[in-house]
Every structure is written in C-alpha cells, then in structure tokens.
Short mmCIF file of N, CA and C in Angstrom, two decimals:
data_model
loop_
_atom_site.label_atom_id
_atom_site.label_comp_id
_atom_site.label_asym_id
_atom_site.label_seq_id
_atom_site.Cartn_x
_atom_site.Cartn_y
_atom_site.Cartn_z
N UNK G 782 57.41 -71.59 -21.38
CA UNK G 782 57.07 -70.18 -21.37
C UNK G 782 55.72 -69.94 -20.69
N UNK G 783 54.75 -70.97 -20.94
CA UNK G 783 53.37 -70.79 -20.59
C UNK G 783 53.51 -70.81 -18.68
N UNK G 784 54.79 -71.59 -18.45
CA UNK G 784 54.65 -72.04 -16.82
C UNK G 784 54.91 -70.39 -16.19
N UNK G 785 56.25 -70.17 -16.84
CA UNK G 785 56.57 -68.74 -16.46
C UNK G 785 55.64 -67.79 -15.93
N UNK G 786 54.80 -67.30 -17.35
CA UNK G 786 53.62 -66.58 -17.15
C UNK G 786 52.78 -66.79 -16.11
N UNK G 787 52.64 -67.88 -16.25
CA UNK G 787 51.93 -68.27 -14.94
C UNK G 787 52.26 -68.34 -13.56
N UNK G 788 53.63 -68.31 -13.49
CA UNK G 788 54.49 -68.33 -12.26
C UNK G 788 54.16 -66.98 -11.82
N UNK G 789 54.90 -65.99 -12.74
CA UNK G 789 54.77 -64.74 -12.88
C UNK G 789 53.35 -63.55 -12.36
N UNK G 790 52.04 -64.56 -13.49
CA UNK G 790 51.05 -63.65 -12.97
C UNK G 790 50.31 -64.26 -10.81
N UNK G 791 50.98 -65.53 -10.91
CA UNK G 791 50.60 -65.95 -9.48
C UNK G 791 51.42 -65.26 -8.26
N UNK G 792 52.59 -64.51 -8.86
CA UNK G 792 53.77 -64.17 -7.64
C UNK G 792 52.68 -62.51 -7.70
N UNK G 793 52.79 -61.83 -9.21
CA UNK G 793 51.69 -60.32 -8.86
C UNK G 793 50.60 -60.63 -7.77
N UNK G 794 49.93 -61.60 -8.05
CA UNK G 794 48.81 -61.58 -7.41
C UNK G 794 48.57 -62.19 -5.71
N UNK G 795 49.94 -62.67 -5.59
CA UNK G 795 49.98 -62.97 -4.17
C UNK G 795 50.66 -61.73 -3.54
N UNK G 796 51.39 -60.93 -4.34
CA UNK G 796 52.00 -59.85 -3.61
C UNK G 796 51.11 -58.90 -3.42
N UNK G 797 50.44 -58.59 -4.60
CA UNK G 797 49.37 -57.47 -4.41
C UNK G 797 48.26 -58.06 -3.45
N UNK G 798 47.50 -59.02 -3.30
CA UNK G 798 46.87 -59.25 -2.56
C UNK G 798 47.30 -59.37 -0.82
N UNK G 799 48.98 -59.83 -0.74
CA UNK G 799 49.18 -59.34 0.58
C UNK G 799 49.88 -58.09 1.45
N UNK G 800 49.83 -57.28 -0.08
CA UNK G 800 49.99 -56.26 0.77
C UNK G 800 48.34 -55.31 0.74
N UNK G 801 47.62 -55.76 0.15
CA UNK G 801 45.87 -55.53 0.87
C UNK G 801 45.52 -56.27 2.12
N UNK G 802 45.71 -57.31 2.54
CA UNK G 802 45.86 -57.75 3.50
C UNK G 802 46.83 -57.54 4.53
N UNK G 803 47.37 -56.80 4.21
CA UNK G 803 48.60 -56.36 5.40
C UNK G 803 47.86 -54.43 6.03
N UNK G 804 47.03 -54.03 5.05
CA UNK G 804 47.00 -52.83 5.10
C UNK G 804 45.12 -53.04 5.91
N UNK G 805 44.53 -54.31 5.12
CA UNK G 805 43.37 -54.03 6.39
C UNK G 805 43.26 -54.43 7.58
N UNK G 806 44.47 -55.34 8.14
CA UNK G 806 44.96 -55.73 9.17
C UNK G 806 45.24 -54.81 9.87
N UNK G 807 46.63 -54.15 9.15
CA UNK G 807 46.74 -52.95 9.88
C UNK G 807 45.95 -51.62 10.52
N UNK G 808 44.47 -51.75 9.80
CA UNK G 808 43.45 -50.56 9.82
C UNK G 808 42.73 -50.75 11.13
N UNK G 809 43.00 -52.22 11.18
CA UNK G 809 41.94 -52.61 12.22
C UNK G 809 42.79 -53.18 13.28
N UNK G 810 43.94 -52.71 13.71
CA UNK G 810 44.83 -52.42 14.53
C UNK G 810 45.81 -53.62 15.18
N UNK G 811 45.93 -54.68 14.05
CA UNK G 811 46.84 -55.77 14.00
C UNK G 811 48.08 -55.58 13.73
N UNK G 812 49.35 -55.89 14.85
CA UNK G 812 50.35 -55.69 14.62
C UNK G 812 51.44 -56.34 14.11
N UNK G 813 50.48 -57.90 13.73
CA UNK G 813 51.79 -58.65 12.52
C UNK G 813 52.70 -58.31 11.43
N UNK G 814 53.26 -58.56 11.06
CA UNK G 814 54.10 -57.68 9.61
C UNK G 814 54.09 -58.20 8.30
N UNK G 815 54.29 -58.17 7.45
CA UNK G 815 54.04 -58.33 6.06
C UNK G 815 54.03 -59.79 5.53
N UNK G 816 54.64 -60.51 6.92
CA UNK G 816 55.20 -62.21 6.47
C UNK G 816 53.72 -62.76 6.77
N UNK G 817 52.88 -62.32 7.55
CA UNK G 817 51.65 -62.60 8.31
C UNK G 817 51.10 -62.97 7.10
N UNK G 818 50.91 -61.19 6.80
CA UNK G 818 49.87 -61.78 5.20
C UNK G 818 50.09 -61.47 4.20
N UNK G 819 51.25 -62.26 4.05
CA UNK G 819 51.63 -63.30 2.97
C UNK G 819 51.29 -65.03 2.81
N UNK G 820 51.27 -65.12 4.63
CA UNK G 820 50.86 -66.00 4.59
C UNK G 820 49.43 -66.27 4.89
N UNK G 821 48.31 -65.38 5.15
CA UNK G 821 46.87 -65.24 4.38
C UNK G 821 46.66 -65.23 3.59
N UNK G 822 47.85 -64.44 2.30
CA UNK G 822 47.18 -64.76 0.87
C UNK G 822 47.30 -66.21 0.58
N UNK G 823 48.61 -66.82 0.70
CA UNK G 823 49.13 -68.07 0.34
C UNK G 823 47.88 -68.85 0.77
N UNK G 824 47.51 -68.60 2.14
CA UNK G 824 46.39 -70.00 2.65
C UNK G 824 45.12 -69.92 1.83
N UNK G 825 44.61 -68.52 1.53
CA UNK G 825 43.96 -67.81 0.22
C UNK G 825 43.54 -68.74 -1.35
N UNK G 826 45.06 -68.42 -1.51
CA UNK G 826 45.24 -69.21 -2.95
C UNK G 826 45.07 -70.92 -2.93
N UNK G 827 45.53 -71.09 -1.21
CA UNK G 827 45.21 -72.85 -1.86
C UNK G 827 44.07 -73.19 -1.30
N UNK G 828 43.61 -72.61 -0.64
CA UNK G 828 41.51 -72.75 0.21
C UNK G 828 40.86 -72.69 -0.97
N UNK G 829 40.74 -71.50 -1.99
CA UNK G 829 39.33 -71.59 -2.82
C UNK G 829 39.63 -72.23 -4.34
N UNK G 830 40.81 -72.46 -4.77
CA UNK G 830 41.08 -74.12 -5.47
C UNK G 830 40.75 -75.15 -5.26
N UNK G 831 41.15 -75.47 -4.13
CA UNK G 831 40.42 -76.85 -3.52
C UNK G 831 39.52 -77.05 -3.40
N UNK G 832 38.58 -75.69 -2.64
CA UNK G 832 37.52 -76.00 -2.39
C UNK G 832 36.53 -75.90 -3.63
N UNK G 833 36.92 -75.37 -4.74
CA UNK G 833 36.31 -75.34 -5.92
C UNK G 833 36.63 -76.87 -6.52
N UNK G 834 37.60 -77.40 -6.27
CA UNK G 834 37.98 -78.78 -6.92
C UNK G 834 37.31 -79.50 -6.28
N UNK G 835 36.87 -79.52 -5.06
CA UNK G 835 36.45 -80.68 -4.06
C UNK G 835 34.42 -80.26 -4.44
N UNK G 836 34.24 -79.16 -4.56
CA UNK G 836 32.66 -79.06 -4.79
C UNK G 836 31.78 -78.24 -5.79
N UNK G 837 33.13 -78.03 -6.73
CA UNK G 837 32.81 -77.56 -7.88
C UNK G 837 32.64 -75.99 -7.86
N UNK G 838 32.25 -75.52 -8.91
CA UNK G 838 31.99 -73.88 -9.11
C UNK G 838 30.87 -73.79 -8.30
N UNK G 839 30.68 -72.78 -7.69
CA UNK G 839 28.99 -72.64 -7.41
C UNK G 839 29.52 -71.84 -5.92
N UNK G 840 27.86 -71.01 -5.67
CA UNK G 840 27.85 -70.40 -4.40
C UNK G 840 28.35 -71.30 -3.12
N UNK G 841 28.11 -72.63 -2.94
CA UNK G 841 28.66 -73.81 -2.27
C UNK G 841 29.97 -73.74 -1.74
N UNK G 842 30.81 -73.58 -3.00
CA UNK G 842 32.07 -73.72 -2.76
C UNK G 842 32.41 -72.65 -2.19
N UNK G 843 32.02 -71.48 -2.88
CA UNK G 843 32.64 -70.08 -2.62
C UNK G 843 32.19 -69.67 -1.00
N UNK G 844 30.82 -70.32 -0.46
CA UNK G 844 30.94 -70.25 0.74
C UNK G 844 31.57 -70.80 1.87
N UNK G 845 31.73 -72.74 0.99
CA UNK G 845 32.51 -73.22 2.42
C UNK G 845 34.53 -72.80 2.02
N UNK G 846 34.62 -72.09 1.18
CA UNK G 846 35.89 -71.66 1.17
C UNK G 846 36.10 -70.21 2.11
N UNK G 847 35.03 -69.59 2.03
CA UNK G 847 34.95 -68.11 2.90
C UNK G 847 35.15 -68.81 3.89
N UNK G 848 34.53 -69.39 4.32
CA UNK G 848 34.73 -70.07 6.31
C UNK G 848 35.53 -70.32 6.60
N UNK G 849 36.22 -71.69 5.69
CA UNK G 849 37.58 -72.05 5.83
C UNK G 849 38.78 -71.05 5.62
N UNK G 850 38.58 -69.44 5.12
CA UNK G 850 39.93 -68.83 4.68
C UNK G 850 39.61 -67.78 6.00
N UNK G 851 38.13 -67.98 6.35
CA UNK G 851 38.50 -67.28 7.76
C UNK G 851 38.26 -67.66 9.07
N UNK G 852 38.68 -69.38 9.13
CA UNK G 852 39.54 -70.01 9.70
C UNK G 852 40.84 -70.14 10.23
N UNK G 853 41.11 -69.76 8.54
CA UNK G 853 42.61 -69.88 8.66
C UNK G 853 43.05 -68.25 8.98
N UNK G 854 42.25 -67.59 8.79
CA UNK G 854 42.90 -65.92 8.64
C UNK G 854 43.11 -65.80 10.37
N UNK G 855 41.76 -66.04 11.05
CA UNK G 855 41.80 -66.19 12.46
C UNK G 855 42.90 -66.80 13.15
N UNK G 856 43.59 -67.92 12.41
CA UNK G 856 44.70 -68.95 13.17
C UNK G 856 45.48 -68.43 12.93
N UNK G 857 45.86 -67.66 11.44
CA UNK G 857 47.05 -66.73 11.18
C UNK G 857 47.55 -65.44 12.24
N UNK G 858 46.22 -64.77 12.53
CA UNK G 858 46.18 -63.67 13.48
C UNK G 858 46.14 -63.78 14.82
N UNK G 859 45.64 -64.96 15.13
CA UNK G 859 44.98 -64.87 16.09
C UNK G 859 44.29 -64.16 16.79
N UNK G 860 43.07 -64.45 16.18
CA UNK G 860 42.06 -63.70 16.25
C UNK G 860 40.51 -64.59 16.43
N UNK G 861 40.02 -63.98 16.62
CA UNK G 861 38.23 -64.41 16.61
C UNK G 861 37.34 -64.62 15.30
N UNK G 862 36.07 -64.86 15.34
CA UNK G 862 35.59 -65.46 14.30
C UNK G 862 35.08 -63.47 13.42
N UNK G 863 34.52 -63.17 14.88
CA UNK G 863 33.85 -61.50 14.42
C UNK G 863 35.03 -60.63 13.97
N UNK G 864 36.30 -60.56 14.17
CA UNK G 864 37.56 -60.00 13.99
C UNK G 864 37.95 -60.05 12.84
N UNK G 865 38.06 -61.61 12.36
CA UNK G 865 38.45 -62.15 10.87
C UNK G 865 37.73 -61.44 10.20
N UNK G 866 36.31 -62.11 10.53
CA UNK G 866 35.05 -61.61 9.27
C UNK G 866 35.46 -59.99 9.21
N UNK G 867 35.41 -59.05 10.01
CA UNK G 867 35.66 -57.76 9.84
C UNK G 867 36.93 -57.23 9.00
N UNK G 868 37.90 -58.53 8.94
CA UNK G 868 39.24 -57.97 8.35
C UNK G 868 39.03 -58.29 7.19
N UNK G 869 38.35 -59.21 7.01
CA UNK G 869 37.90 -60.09 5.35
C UNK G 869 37.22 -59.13 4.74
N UNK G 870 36.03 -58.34 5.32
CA UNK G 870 35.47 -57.38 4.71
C UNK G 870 36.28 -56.16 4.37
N UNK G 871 36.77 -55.76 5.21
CA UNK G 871 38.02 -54.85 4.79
C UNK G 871 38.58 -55.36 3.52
N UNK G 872 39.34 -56.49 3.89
CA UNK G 872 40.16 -57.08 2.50
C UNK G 872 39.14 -56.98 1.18
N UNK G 873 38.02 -57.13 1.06
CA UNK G 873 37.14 -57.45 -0.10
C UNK G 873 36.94 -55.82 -0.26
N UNK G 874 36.42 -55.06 0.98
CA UNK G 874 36.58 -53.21 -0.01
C UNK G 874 37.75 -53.31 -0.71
N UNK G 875 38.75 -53.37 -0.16
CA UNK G 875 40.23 -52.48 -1.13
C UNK G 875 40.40 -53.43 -1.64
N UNK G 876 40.24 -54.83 -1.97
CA UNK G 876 39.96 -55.26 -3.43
C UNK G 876 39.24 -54.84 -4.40
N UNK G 877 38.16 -54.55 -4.18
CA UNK G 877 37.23 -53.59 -4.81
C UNK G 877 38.17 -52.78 -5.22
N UNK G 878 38.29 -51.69 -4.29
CA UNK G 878 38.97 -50.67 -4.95
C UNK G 878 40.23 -50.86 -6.09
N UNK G 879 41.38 -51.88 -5.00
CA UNK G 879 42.22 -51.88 -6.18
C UNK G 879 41.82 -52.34 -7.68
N UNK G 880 41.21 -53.13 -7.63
CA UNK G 880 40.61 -53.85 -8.96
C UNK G 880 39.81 -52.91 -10.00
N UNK G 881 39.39 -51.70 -9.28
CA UNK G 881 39.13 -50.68 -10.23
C UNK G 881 40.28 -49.91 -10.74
N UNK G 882 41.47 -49.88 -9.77
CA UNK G 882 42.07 -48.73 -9.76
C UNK G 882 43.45 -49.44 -10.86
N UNK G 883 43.36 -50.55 -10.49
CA UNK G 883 44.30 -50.82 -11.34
C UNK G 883 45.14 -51.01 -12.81
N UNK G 884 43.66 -51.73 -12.62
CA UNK G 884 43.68 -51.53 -14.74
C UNK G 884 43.38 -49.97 -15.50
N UNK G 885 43.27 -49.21 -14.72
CA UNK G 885 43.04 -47.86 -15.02
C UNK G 885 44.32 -46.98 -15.15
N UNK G 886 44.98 -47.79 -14.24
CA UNK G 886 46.48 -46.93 -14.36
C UNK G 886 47.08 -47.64 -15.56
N UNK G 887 47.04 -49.26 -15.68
CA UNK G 887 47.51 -49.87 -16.78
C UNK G 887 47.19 -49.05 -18.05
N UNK G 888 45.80 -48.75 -18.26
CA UNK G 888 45.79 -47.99 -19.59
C UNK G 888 46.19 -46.62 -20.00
N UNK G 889 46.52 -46.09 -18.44
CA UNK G 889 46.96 -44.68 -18.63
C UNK G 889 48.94 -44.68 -19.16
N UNK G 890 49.34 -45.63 -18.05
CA UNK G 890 50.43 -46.14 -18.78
C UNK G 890 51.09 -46.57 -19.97
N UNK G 891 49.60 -47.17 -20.75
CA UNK G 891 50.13 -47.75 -21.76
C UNK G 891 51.08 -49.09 -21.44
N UNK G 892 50.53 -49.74 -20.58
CA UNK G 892 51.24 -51.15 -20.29
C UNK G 892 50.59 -52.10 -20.89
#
C-alpha cells in the first residue's frame, strides 16, 4: 500500500510538473509537445536524487543538480545554455505560483 502511494503521489507530481514545463516552454516560444516535458520532468526527478545521493543535502548539490537539469533541459529542447536558464526560471515562477495555488483549492474543496 505504502508503494502505491508513492507510485501515486510521484505520477501527480510528474504530471503537474510537466505540464508547468510544457506551458513555460511554450511562453517562450518552444514548439515541442507535451512528450518533451515529460521528459524534462522525468530527467528532473532523477538529476536532483542523485545528485543529492552522490553529495548530500546542501546548496552543493542543489547547485550542481541546477546545471546538470539544465543540461539536460537544453539537450531535451535544443536549446542554449541562456534559453534553458530562462525557461528554468519560468518553470520555478509558476511553480511558485502553483504551489501557492494549489493547496488552497485543496482546502476550499475539502480534499
């Protein structure tokens, strides 16, 4: 049951996260489609694990994982280093946002 949940809350969070990534892509006038980034979140989810496993918690990790996920975001898009970084920042506002917006509807719901 515990795997489930966990299956479960990892499939929400790759979906919701690529369709934020599909939408700041799109803002900034990338014409891949939804499989793109899906597969940014996916490279996402296994970059800052690792790189937290390989150098622990800390600003360290969280930086050489930023490089490496916009590495990979760049190879996904094909794109440039200034392009990525600009789409990453995008991606991190409307994370922001959603992350406010979300649990807000949860409680209005009553979920």
């Amino acid at each position: 049951m515990v795997f489930l949940e966990a299956l479960f809350g990892f499939l929400v969070s790759l979906i919701v996260s690529s369709v934020i990534i599909y939408f700041a892509a799109r803002l900034l006038g990338e014409t891949e489609g939804f499989g793109t980034a899906i597969m940014a979140a996916l490279s996402g989810a296994i970059i800052f694990p690792l790189m937290s496993y390989l150098f622990g918690v800390g600003w360290i990790a969280a930086l050489l994982a930023g490089i490496a996920w916009l590495i990979a975001l760049g190879s996904i898009y094909s794109i440039g280093w200034v392009r990525a970084f600009i789409i990453a920042v995008v991606i991190w506002l409307l994370t922001t946002v959603v992350s406010l917006v979300l649990p807000t509807i949860g409680r209005a719901a009553k979920i």
